Structure formats: C-alpha cells, structure tokens
N, CA, C and O of each residue as an XYZ file, in Angstrom:
772
protein
N       7.594      9.364    -12.433
C       7.208     10.727    -12.743
C       5.931     11.128    -12.016
O       5.812     12.253    -11.532
N       4.971     10.194    -11.940
C       3.705     10.568    -11.335
C       3.819     10.800     -9.831
O       2.915     11.384     -9.233
N       4.897     10.360     -9.217
C       5.106     10.601     -7.783
C       5.300     12.080     -7.485
O       5.137     12.513     -6.344
N       5.648     12.858     -8.509
C       5.874     14.289     -8.316
C       4.655     15.129     -8.688
O       4.683     16.353     -8.556
N       3.587     14.480     -9.152
C       2.384     15.194     -9.592
C       1.305     15.148     -8.523
O       1.162     14.146     -7.823
N       0.548     16.223     -8.394
C      -0.590     16.249     -7.480
C      -1.545     15.112     -7.869
O      -1.779     14.867     -9.053
N      -2.087     14.429     -6.871
C      -3.000     13.305     -7.108
C      -4.106     13.707     -8.081
O      -4.748     14.745     -7.921
N      -4.315     12.862     -9.095
C      -5.270     13.170    -10.154
C      -5.971     11.876    -10.563
O      -5.312     10.924    -10.980
N      -7.283     11.833    -10.450
C      -8.039     10.624    -10.783
C      -7.854     10.179    -12.228
O      -8.041      9.002    -12.534
N      -7.493     11.091    -13.117
C      -7.292     10.707    -14.521
C      -6.119      9.750    -14.699
O      -6.043      9.050    -15.709
N      -5.196      9.711    -13.722
C      -4.037      8.826    -13.851
C      -4.397      7.351    -13.684
O      -3.562      6.484    -13.941
N      -5.620      7.052    -13.261
C      -6.059      5.656    -13.229
C      -6.253      5.100    -14.639
O      -6.414      3.891    -14.809
N      -6.240      5.975    -15.654
C      -6.289      5.532    -17.060
C      -5.047      4.735    -17.432
O      -5.099      3.880    -18.316
N      -3.938      5.008    -16.767
C      -2.635      4.498    -17.198
C      -2.110      3.486    -16.184
O      -1.395      3.857    -15.254
N      -2.456      2.223    -16.352
C      -2.034      1.219    -15.374
C      -0.531      0.986    -15.415
O       0.111      1.097    -16.460
N       0.003      0.664    -14.260
C       1.422      0.341    -14.146
C       1.559     -0.709    -13.054
O       0.834     -0.662    -12.060
N       2.464     -1.640    -13.219
C       2.653     -2.638    -12.165
C       3.421     -2.039    -10.994
O       4.079     -1.009    -11.141
N       3.338     -2.685     -9.830
C       4.192     -2.246     -8.730
C       5.643     -2.573     -9.074
O       5.911     -3.351     -9.990
N       6.560     -1.986     -8.346
C       7.982     -2.260     -8.561
C       8.400     -3.384     -7.626
O       8.273     -3.271     -6.406
N       8.901     -4.471     -8.209
C       9.372     -5.608     -7.417
C      10.796     -5.300     -6.948
O      11.681     -5.040     -7.762
N      11.005     -5.332     -5.649
C      12.312     -4.994     -5.085
C      13.090     -6.217     -4.600
O      14.134     -6.076     -3.963
N      12.594     -7.394     -4.893
C      13.279     -8.622     -4.505
C      12.608     -9.292     -3.319
O      11.653     -8.776     -2.739
N      13.138    -10.452     -2.979
C      12.607    -11.219     -1.853
C      13.345    -10.843     -0.572
O      14.496    -10.406     -0.599
N      12.656    -11.023      0.541
C      13.239    -10.718      1.845
C      12.721    -11.735      2.842
O      11.552    -12.118      2.803
N      13.582    -12.165      3.721
C      13.176    -13.067      4.801
C      12.848    -12.242      6.036
O      13.664    -11.447      6.502
N      11.658    -12.440      6.553
C      11.226    -11.813      7.795
C      10.639    -12.931      8.643
O       9.784    -13.686      8.180
N      11.095    -13.034      9.875
C      10.599    -14.090     10.754
C       9.624    -13.493     11.754
O      10.041    -12.850     12.717
N       8.324    -13.700     11.534
C       7.340    -13.138     12.459
C       7.343    -13.891     13.788
O       7.720    -15.062     13.840
N       6.928    -13.226     14.847
C       6.859    -13.899     16.144
C       5.688    -14.881     16.181
O       4.809    -14.845     15.320
N       5.687    -15.742     17.168
C       4.599    -16.715     17.312
C       3.295    -16.031     17.706
O       2.215    -16.493     17.339
N       3.391    -14.931     18.453
C       2.195    -14.214     18.889
C       1.590    -13.421     17.734
O       2.296    -12.929     16.854
N       0.271    -13.313     17.763
C      -0.422    -12.513     16.757
C      -0.065    -11.040     16.924
O       0.199    -10.575     18.033
N      -0.061    -10.312     15.810
C       0.249     -8.881     15.829
C      -0.597     -8.199     14.752
O      -0.484     -8.514     13.567
N      -1.443     -7.263     15.182
C      -2.299     -6.536     14.244
C      -2.196     -5.046     14.542
O      -2.661     -4.574     15.579
N      -1.577     -4.308     13.612
C      -1.352     -2.871     13.773
C      -1.745     -2.199     12.465
O      -1.374     -2.658     11.385
N      -2.498     -1.109     12.569
C      -2.916     -0.384     11.364
C      -2.346      1.026     11.379
O      -2.680      1.829     12.250
N      -1.493      1.321     10.418
C      -0.922      2.658     10.208
C      -0.414      3.311     11.495
O      -0.832      4.410     11.861
N       0.475      2.625     12.154
C       1.110      3.167     13.349
C       2.229      4.124     12.912
O       3.106      3.725     12.146
N       2.216      5.381     13.388
C       3.299      6.300     13.004
C       4.617      5.868     13.637
O       4.697      5.651     14.846
N       5.646      5.746     12.805
C       6.970      5.392     13.335
C       8.012      6.461     13.012
O       9.150      6.379     13.472
N       7.622      7.468     12.219
C       8.534      8.580     11.935
C       7.709      9.790     11.516
O       6.780      9.681     10.716
N       8.066     10.941     12.070
C       7.478     12.209     11.656
C       8.574     13.034     10.993
O       9.750     12.692     11.119
N       8.227     14.105     10.295
C       9.251     14.886      9.592
C      10.390     15.346     10.508
O      10.176     15.840     11.615
N      11.593     15.162     10.002
C      12.833     15.594     10.651
C      13.081     14.936     12.002
O      13.911     15.411     12.777
N      12.378     13.860     12.291
C      12.580     13.123     13.544
C      13.148     11.743     13.220
O      12.983     11.253     12.103
N      13.810     11.118     14.180
C      14.307      9.757     13.934
C      13.155      8.746     13.987
O      12.058      9.054     14.452
N      13.431      7.551     13.505
C      12.456      6.477     13.594
C      12.246      6.098     15.056
O      13.182      6.134     15.855
N      11.023      5.739     15.397
C      10.685      5.269     16.744
C       9.856      4.001     16.574
O       8.640      4.057     16.390
N      10.534      2.858     16.640
C       9.880      1.566     16.452
C       9.888      0.832     17.788
O      10.949      0.659     18.389
N       8.722      0.398     18.263
C       8.682     -0.319     19.540
C       9.543     -1.580     19.522
O       9.713     -2.223     18.486
N      10.067     -1.908     20.664
C      10.927     -3.084     20.815
C      10.222     -4.346     20.323
O      10.858     -5.240     19.765
N       8.903     -4.416     20.533
C       8.135     -5.597     20.127
C       8.104     -5.787     18.612
O       7.725     -6.854     18.127
N       8.498     -4.765     17.871
C       8.474     -4.856     16.404
C       9.872     -4.891     15.796
O      10.034     -4.631     14.604
N      10.870     -5.206     16.594
C      12.229     -5.290     16.062
C      12.345     -6.307     14.934
O      13.244     -6.209     14.099
N      11.447     -7.276     14.904
C      11.498     -8.316     13.876
C      11.219     -7.773     12.476
O      11.507     -8.454     11.492
N      10.664     -6.557     12.360
C      10.469     -5.946     11.045
C      11.522     -4.864     10.772
O      11.411     -4.130      9.789
N      12.523     -4.762     11.619
C      13.543     -3.726     11.474
C      14.268     -3.762     10.143
O      14.506     -2.715      9.540
N      14.624     -4.953      9.673
C      15.312     -5.059      8.385
C      14.449     -4.572      7.232
O      14.940     -3.912      6.316
N      13.162     -4.898      7.277
C      12.225     -4.443      6.250
C      12.115     -2.921      6.283
O      12.182     -2.269      5.241
N      11.948     -2.355      7.472
C      11.834     -0.899      7.608
C      13.086     -0.219      7.071
O      12.996      0.755      6.324
N      14.244     -0.728      7.448
C      15.511     -0.120      7.019
C      15.670     -0.182      5.497
O      16.039      0.808      4.866
N      15.389     -1.352      4.913
C      15.554     -1.502      3.464
C      14.596     -0.581      2.699
O      14.993      0.074      1.736
N      13.349     -0.538      3.133
C      12.362      0.300      2.433
C      12.666      1.781      2.611
O      12.562      2.554      1.659
N      13.040      2.181      3.823
C      13.367      3.583      4.076
C      14.597      3.997      3.261
O      14.649      5.113      2.744
N      15.573      3.116      3.146
C      16.769      3.424      2.347
C      16.402      3.622      0.882
O      16.899      4.543      0.234
N      15.534      2.760      0.359
C      15.094      2.905     -1.026
C      14.347      4.223     -1.211
O      14.611      4.972     -2.151
N      13.413      4.496     -0.304
C      12.630      5.726     -0.390
C      13.552      6.948     -0.341
O      13.401      7.878     -1.134
N      14.495      6.940      0.580
C      15.395      8.084      0.736
C      16.274      8.285     -0.496
O      16.587      9.419     -0.857
N      16.669      7.197     -1.138
C      17.545      7.336     -2.307
C      16.799      7.810     -3.555
O      17.428      8.297     -4.494
N      15.462      7.676     -3.582
C      14.695      8.058     -4.764
C      13.783      9.265     -4.576
O      13.266      9.817     -5.547
N      13.586      9.671     -3.325
C      12.687     10.786     -3.049
C      13.398     11.804     -2.162
O      13.581     11.564     -0.969
N      13.796     12.928     -2.728
C      14.590     13.900     -1.967
C      13.857     14.512     -0.777
O      14.492     15.087      0.106
N      12.528     14.397     -0.742
C      11.783     14.958      0.387
C      11.594     13.947      1.520
O      10.702     14.114      2.352
N      12.424     12.901      1.560
C      12.282     11.832      2.546
C      12.180     12.358      3.976
O      11.329     11.900      4.739
N      13.023     13.301      4.348
C      13.022     13.804      5.730
C      11.733     14.530      6.088
O      11.428     14.697      7.269
N      10.972     14.963      5.090
C       9.721     15.682      5.331
C       8.515     14.737      5.417
O       7.392     15.193      5.637
N       8.732     13.445      5.248
C       7.625     12.485      5.181
C       7.202     11.966      6.561
O       7.988     11.913      7.507
N       5.921     11.588      6.625
C       5.375     10.818      7.738
C       5.447      9.361      7.316
O       5.082      9.025      6.189
N       5.909      8.495      8.202
C       6.033      7.077      7.857
C       5.208      6.259      8.837
O       5.315      6.406     10.055
N       4.374      5.386      8.258
C       3.450      4.570      9.030
C       3.705      3.094      8.758
O       4.082      2.705      7.653
N       3.493      2.286      9.784
C       3.703      0.846      9.685
C       2.383      0.120      9.939
O       1.669      0.409     10.899
N       2.078     -0.829      9.055
C       0.936     -1.717      9.225
C       1.463     -3.143      9.291
O       2.297     -3.543      8.479
N       0.976     -3.902     10.254
C       1.370     -5.305     10.402
C       0.113     -6.122     10.647
O      -0.697     -5.783     11.509
N      -0.044     -7.181      9.898
C      -1.101     -8.160     10.155
C      -0.433     -9.525     10.169
O      -0.068    -10.060      9.122
N      -0.277    -10.080     11.353
C       0.401    -11.362     11.492
C      -0.426    -12.261     12.406
O      -0.551    -12.005     13.603
N      -0.975    -13.293     11.834
C      -1.823    -14.213     12.575
C      -2.927    -14.730     11.685
O      -2.839    -14.623     10.462
N      -3.976    -15.294     12.282
C      -5.104    -15.774     11.477
C      -5.773    -14.620     10.742
O      -5.806    -13.496     11.244
N      -6.295    -14.890      9.579
C      -6.952    -13.849      8.790
C      -8.358    -13.636      9.318
O      -9.216    -14.514      9.234
N      -8.576    -12.432      9.871
C      -9.880    -12.054     10.398
C     -10.570    -11.021      9.508
O     -11.796    -11.006      9.404
N      -9.790    -10.173      8.877
C     -10.365     -9.052      8.127
C     -11.197     -9.558      6.961
O     -10.881    -10.573      6.340
N     -12.259     -8.832      6.682
C     -13.172     -9.269      5.628
C     -13.115     -8.381      4.391
O     -13.600     -8.789      3.336
N     -12.549     -7.198      4.478
C     -12.544     -6.297      3.326
C     -11.226     -6.269      2.566
O     -11.168     -5.723      1.464
N     -10.168     -6.843      3.128
C      -8.876     -6.802      2.444
C      -8.878     -7.601      1.150
O      -8.028     -7.381      0.287
N      -9.826     -8.528      1.003
C      -9.866     -9.310     -0.225
C     -10.725     -8.642     -1.303
O     -10.963     -9.223     -2.362
N     -11.183     -7.428     -1.029
C     -11.876     -6.619     -2.035
C     -10.847     -5.718     -2.715
O      -9.928     -5.232     -2.055
N     -10.983     -5.492     -3.993
C     -10.021     -4.647     -4.693
C     -10.182     -3.202     -4.236
O     -11.293     -2.676     -4.164
N      -9.068     -2.580     -3.935
C      -9.042     -1.237     -3.352
C      -7.696     -0.588     -3.642
O      -6.827     -1.191     -4.271
N      -7.537      0.628     -3.184
C      -6.241      1.301     -3.243
C      -5.927      1.829     -1.856
O      -6.824      2.001     -1.030
N      -4.668      2.083     -1.608
C      -4.222      2.726     -0.371
C      -3.798      4.141     -0.732
O      -2.952      4.337     -1.604
N      -4.384      5.123     -0.066
C      -3.962      6.490     -0.276
C      -4.823      7.311     -1.213
O      -4.363      8.319     -1.749
N      -6.077      6.894     -1.423
C      -6.951      7.710     -2.261
C      -7.167      9.063     -1.586
O      -7.382      9.124     -0.375
N      -7.112     10.127     -2.347
C      -7.294     11.474     -1.809
C      -8.675     11.981     -2.188
O      -8.956     12.297     -3.344
N      -9.522     12.047     -1.179
C     -10.899     12.465     -1.397
C     -11.092     13.934     -1.126
O     -10.515     14.774     -1.816
N     -11.902     14.261     -0.124
C     -12.286     15.647      0.117
C     -11.836     16.171      1.482
O     -12.060     17.344      1.782
N     -11.212     15.339      2.313
C     -10.854     15.774      3.667
C      -9.702     16.779      3.698
O      -9.703     17.698      4.517
N      -8.728     16.611      2.820
C      -7.595     17.541      2.756
C      -7.355     17.902      1.297
O      -7.735     17.140      0.408
N      -6.740     19.034      1.033
C      -6.420     19.371     -0.365
C      -5.527     18.294     -0.981
O      -4.670     17.727     -0.302
N      -5.728     18.021     -2.244
C      -4.930     16.993     -2.913
C      -3.461     17.409     -2.953
O      -3.130     18.592     -3.027
N      -2.600     16.407     -2.901
C      -1.153     16.612     -2.821
C      -0.468     15.482     -3.575
O      -1.140     14.630     -4.155
N       0.857     15.464     -3.573
C       1.563     14.372     -4.245
C       1.225     13.061     -3.529
O       0.937     13.070     -2.332
N       1.256     11.943     -4.243
C       0.832     10.674     -3.645
C       1.863     10.089     -2.685
O       3.045     10.435     -2.709
N       1.370      9.197     -1.850
C       2.233      8.438     -0.958
C       2.832      7.266     -1.719
O       2.381      6.921     -2.811
N       3.853      6.660     -1.128
C       4.404      5.405     -1.634
C       4.298      4.389     -0.501
O       4.475      4.714      0.673
N       4.001      3.143     -0.891
C       3.896      2.068      0.086
C       4.745      0.890     -0.356
O       4.873      0.602     -1.546
N       5.320      0.219      0.627
C       6.088     -1.002      0.418
C       5.322     -2.121      1.110
O       4.901     -1.963      2.256
N       5.135     -3.251      0.429
C       4.356     -4.343      1.021
C       5.110     -5.661      0.887
O       5.808     -5.908     -0.096
N       4.946     -6.495      1.907
C       5.572     -7.820      1.953
C       4.576     -8.779      2.571
O       3.883     -8.420      3.524
N       4.490    -10.001      2.045
C       3.664    -11.050      2.641
C       4.431    -12.364      2.568
O       5.051    -12.682      1.554
N       4.380    -13.110      3.648
C       5.123    -14.367      3.665
C       4.482    -15.433      2.784
O       5.172    -16.302      2.252
N       3.146    -15.364      2.629
C       2.433    -16.329      1.801
C       1.164    -15.666      1.293
O       0.758    -14.619      1.797
N       0.547    -16.271      0.305
C      -0.661    -15.688     -0.285
C      -0.430    -14.203     -0.582
O      -1.102    -13.340     -0.018
N       0.536    -13.911     -1.478
C       0.912    -12.514     -1.727
C      -0.215    -11.689     -2.335
O      -1.203    -12.218     -2.843
N      -0.034    -10.395     -2.266
C      -1.000     -9.430     -2.782
C      -1.255     -9.663     -4.266
O      -0.346    -10.015     -5.019
N      -2.499     -9.463     -4.671
C      -2.889     -9.527     -6.082
C      -3.008     -8.087     -6.588
O      -3.679     -7.258     -5.972
N      -2.362     -7.804     -7.694
C      -2.372     -6.460     -8.270
C      -3.156     -6.456     -9.579
O      -3.110     -7.416    -10.347
N      -3.868     -5.376     -9.818
C      -4.629     -5.210    -11.055
C      -3.876     -4.260    -11.978
O      -3.444     -3.180    -11.577
N      -3.733     -4.695    -13.221
C      -3.107     -3.833    -14.226
C      -4.095     -3.666    -15.367
O      -4.037     -4.362    -16.381
N      -4.998     -2.726    -15.171
C      -5.993     -2.392    -16.184
C      -6.331     -0.921    -16.016
O      -6.163     -0.377    -14.924
N      -6.797     -0.270    -17.053
C      -7.224      1.122    -16.890
C      -8.562      1.188    -16.152
O      -9.418      0.317    -16.307
N      -8.718      2.221    -15.361
C      -9.987      2.497    -14.682
C     -10.413      3.902    -15.083
O      -9.598      4.823    -15.118
N     -11.685      4.054    -15.380
C     -12.217      5.332    -15.824
C     -13.026      5.934    -14.682
O     -14.232      5.713    -14.573
N     -12.343      6.699    -13.833
C     -12.955      7.216    -12.601
C     -13.006      8.742    -12.573
O     -13.309      9.332    -11.536
N     -12.715      9.378    -13.690
C     -12.637     10.841    -13.686
C     -13.958     11.503    -13.316
O     -13.968     12.632    -12.827
N     -15.079     10.808    -13.544
C     -16.380     11.396    -13.233
C     -16.901     11.024    -11.848
O     -17.953     11.507    -11.430
N     -16.170     10.171    -11.137
C     -16.613      9.819     -9.786
C     -16.316     10.971     -8.833
O     -15.232     11.554     -8.867
N     -17.266     11.286     -8.004
C     -17.135     12.358     -7.029
C     -16.842     11.731     -5.670
O     -17.706     11.055     -5.112
N     -15.626     11.942     -5.117
C     -15.285     11.302     -3.845
C     -16.159     11.734     -2.679
O     -16.171     11.067     -1.644
N     -16.892     12.834     -2.821
C     -17.800     13.242     -1.745
C     -19.135     12.493     -1.824
O     -19.935     12.543     -0.890
N     -19.371     11.796     -2.947
C     -20.641     11.090     -3.125
C     -20.484      9.589     -3.355
O     -21.358      8.809     -2.977
N     -19.381      9.183     -3.969
C     -19.211      7.789     -4.370
C     -18.133      7.097     -3.537
O     -17.171      7.724     -3.091
N     -18.315      5.793     -3.339
C     -17.303      4.972     -2.680
C     -16.386      4.407     -3.759
O     -16.762      3.493     -4.494
N     -15.191      4.956     -3.845
C     -14.256      4.578     -4.910
C     -13.849      3.115     -4.812
O     -13.600      2.468     -5.829
N     -13.781      2.591     -3.584
C     -13.375      1.192     -3.412
C     -14.448      0.240     -3.934
O     -14.119     -0.801     -4.504
N     -15.708      0.573     -3.753
C     -16.777     -0.244     -4.345
C     -16.654     -0.257     -5.863
O     -16.868     -1.286     -6.504
N     -16.307      0.897     -6.433
C     -16.134      0.984     -7.884
C     -15.003      0.068     -8.339
O     -15.175     -0.705     -9.282
N     -13.845      0.146     -7.676
C     -12.710     -0.703     -8.082
C     -13.066     -2.179     -7.957
O     -12.768     -2.968     -8.854
N     -13.693     -2.550     -6.865
C     -14.013     -3.960     -6.666
C     -14.989     -4.455     -7.729
O     -14.862     -5.582     -8.208
N     -15.944     -3.638     -8.096
C     -16.950     -4.034     -9.089
C     -16.376     -4.109    -10.503
O     -16.793     -4.953    -11.297
N     -15.414     -3.224    -10.825
C     -14.936     -3.112    -12.203
C     -13.578     -3.762    -12.471
O     -13.037     -3.610    -13.567
N     -13.025     -4.470    -11.516
C     -11.737     -5.136    -11.744
C     -11.970     -6.432    -12.510
O     -12.760     -7.280    -12.097
N     -11.268     -6.572    -13.634
C     -11.394     -7.762    -14.479
C     -10.362     -8.816    -14.063
O      -9.250     -8.484    -13.651
N     -10.742    -10.060    -14.176
C      -9.844    -11.165    -13.821
C      -8.667    -11.288    -14.789
O      -7.605    -11.776    -14.403
N      -8.840    -10.853    -16.038
C      -7.758    -11.009    -17.014
C      -6.658     -9.960    -16.858
O      -5.657    -10.015    -17.572
N      -6.824     -9.009    -15.940
C      -5.802     -7.989    -15.731
C      -5.096     -8.127    -14.388
O      -4.502     -7.167    -13.899
N      -5.157     -9.315    -13.786
C      -4.585     -9.518    -12.450
C      -3.285    -10.298    -12.501
O      -3.092    -11.160    -13.359
N      -2.402     -9.982    -11.574
C      -1.242    -10.845    -11.362
C      -0.917    -10.870     -9.884
O      -1.153     -9.906     -9.156
N      -0.381    -11.973     -9.467
C      -0.050    -12.176     -8.058
C       1.427    -11.922     -7.837
O       2.267    -12.266     -8.669
N       1.728    -11.314     -6.698
C       3.123    -11.173     -6.309
C       3.683    -12.540     -5.948
O       3.000    -13.553     -6.094
N       4.910    -12.567     -5.482
C       5.540    -13.813     -5.061
C       5.643    -13.832     -3.538
O       5.723    -12.782     -2.900
N       5.640    -15.026     -2.966
C       5.829    -15.151     -1.527
C       7.120    -14.461     -1.106
O       8.153    -14.619     -1.757
N       7.060    -13.699     -0.021
C       8.200    -12.987      0.579
C       8.796    -11.921     -0.347
O       9.939    -11.503     -0.165
N       8.017    -11.485     -1.339
C       8.478    -10.425     -2.230
C       8.126     -9.056     -1.662
O       7.069     -8.879     -1.056
N       9.016     -8.093     -1.861
C       8.768     -6.709     -1.460
C       8.355     -5.944     -2.713
O       9.032     -6.001     -3.739
N       7.237     -5.229     -2.616
C       6.707     -4.466     -3.738
C       6.497     -3.018     -3.322
O       6.040     -2.732     -2.216
N       6.837     -2.117     -4.227
C       6.611     -0.687     -4.042
C       5.443     -0.289     -4.936
O       5.429     -0.604     -6.126
N       4.452      0.412     -4.353
C       3.304      0.845     -5.138
C       2.793      2.180     -4.625
O       3.193      2.652     -3.561
N       1.903      2.777     -5.400
C       1.340      4.078     -5.042
C      -0.186      3.987     -5.097
O      -0.716      2.913     -5.381
N      -0.906      5.079     -4.835
C      -2.369      5.004     -4.801
C      -3.041      4.659     -6.123
O      -4.248      4.419     -6.146
N      -2.308      4.627     -7.207
C      -2.921      4.316     -8.496
C      -2.940      2.815     -8.796
O      -3.442      2.399     -9.840
N      -2.405      2.018     -7.901
C      -2.335      0.573     -8.135
C      -3.408     -0.121     -7.303
O      -3.341     -0.163     -6.075
N      -4.395     -0.662     -8.004
C      -5.508     -1.370     -7.369
C      -5.021     -2.765     -6.986
O      -4.349     -3.435     -7.771
N      -5.363     -3.191     -5.782
C      -4.852     -4.468     -5.294
C      -5.810     -5.082     -4.268
O      -6.759     -4.437     -3.823
N      -5.543     -6.336     -3.903
C      -6.358     -7.043     -2.912
C      -5.553     -8.195     -2.330
O      -4.589     -8.669     -2.930
N      -5.968     -8.629     -1.160
C      -5.441     -9.870     -0.590
C      -6.206    -11.015     -1.236
O      -7.394    -10.869     -1.522
N      -5.548    -12.163     -1.476
C      -6.296    -13.311     -2.011
C      -7.429    -13.697     -1.062
O      -7.353    -13.438      0.139
N      -8.471    -14.313     -1.599
C      -9.608    -14.751     -0.782
C      -9.228    -16.031     -0.045
O      -9.329    -17.134     -0.582
N      -8.796    -15.856      1.178
C      -8.434    -16.980      2.046
C      -8.970    -16.662      3.428
O      -9.181    -15.495      3.762
N      -9.190    -17.678      4.225
C      -9.629    -17.435      5.592
C      -9.159    -18.569      6.485
O      -8.928    -19.690      6.031
N      -9.025    -18.252      7.759
C      -8.644    -19.252      8.734
C      -7.180    -19.635      8.712
O      -6.747    -20.427      9.549
N      -6.411    -19.107      7.794
C      -4.990    -19.443      7.706
C      -4.163    -18.345      8.377
O      -4.616    -17.208      8.511
N      -2.972    -18.692      8.786
C      -2.050    -17.699      9.324
C      -1.287    -17.066      8.161
O      -0.853    -17.749      7.233
N      -1.142    -15.776      8.235
C      -0.437    -15.030      7.186
C       0.181    -13.804      7.836
O      -0.384    -13.239      8.772
N       1.337    -13.396      7.341
C       1.967    -12.170      7.814
C       2.107    -11.216      6.640
O       2.660    -11.569      5.599
N       1.600    -10.003      6.822
C       1.727     -8.937      5.837
C       2.272     -7.718      6.567
O       1.808     -7.375      7.654
N       3.254     -7.072      5.962
C       3.839     -5.853      6.528
C       3.808     -4.789      5.442
O       4.158     -5.049      4.291
N       3.380     -3.576      5.824
C       3.353     -2.455      4.862
C       3.966     -1.231      5.514
O       3.653     -0.905      6.659
N       4.836     -0.556      4.786
C       5.422      0.708      5.220
C       4.929      1.774      4.251
O       5.133      1.660      3.042
N       4.278      2.818      4.782
C       3.715      3.874      3.945
C       4.412      5.189      4.219
O       4.570      5.584      5.374
N       4.831      5.873      3.159
C       5.554      7.138      3.252
C       4.674      8.235      2.680
O       4.445      8.298      1.472
N       4.181      9.106      3.566
C       3.197     10.116      3.178
C       3.752     11.524      3.296
O       4.536     11.811      4.200
N       3.351     12.405      2.385
C       3.776     13.801      2.492
C       2.930     14.613      3.472
O       3.271     15.750      3.796
N       1.815     14.022      3.949
C       0.940     14.693      4.927
C       0.648     13.734      6.069
O       0.785     12.519      5.923
N       0.246     14.288      7.206
C      -0.061     13.463      8.376
C      -1.330     12.651      8.135
O      -1.752     11.893      9.007
C-alpha cells in the first residue's frame, strides 16, 4: 500500500521486512565489476544492458517481471543497475542507511522499489521503528541518524543468493567485512530520473 503513497518520513514509524523472492544463482565473472546506478531502461523504451553484463540478465528479467506484474506504471519507470563484484573497497556500505530517501532536490513522489542479491555476506535489514518526522533533510544527514539509532536486537540477515525486494523505508547495511570478494547486484525502479 505504501508504494502508492507520496514519500512521507512518518512511515519510518512502521517497520516492515523486505519481501524475500527466493534464491537465485548468478555466476559473476572473474574480473572485478563496480557500477553505481547505471540506467538500463527509461520510460517507454526497451532495456539496454551492455554485453559485458549479460551475466546478470536472468536477475534483471526476473525482477523486472515481478515489478511489472505488481506495479501498473512499470513502463513509466526509470530502471538503474548497481553491481559490486570483487574485493570490498567501499567503506560506507556497512553503515545503516536507506536507498531512495527523498530530501529537498525534487518534490516528493511515490517511492522507488529495489531488488537486491548477494552471493555471500547478505544484506542486514533493520526492523524497528525510527522517529524521524522532525528531521529536516535540508539540515540533517538522515543516514547518520539511521546508523546511530539502529539497535542490534532489531536486525536480521538475508540468506546467501537470496533476492529481496525493499523500498526506501527499509534501513539496511552490508555486513562489516573487508578484503573478501563479494558480489552484490541491485535493480532500482524509480518513478523519476
């Protein structure tokens, strides 16, 4: 229901888990691959996925099919692909955060949906209420707030090779690991560019 409502910080009061869509086998290439929010589809256009990323084609197809069957505005969406495959270099992914927070740059709109998969060390999700209605996105860093106020007793880990559907109201993080190889793929479906 909340996918049809304009983004509202008060909805962080009502925690919900991501939707588990089952396990999927994806075979990453031997070469490292790091891509952040690469557009692969614009409204009313076909998908355009580079040949080098054919190995995520099954994931893209499955997630897009799910999105299309549950969201009638699918053809109007912008779809972005994120891939992190190789040694873990990033330092902020292990901080609790959300994807798709709507601050002050554009008028608030309905939220995006994201699908995430990791071959190992799956995403950790927080299921607790957050009281952020008084935070001003033009003055406060919402991600610092989530990281500081996330309790350990409200966390659960996904499963290896599991596909999860979540929205901007689900606080999450990568486990604290470094120096290991890991593959994470995320497909994000946005109503705005």
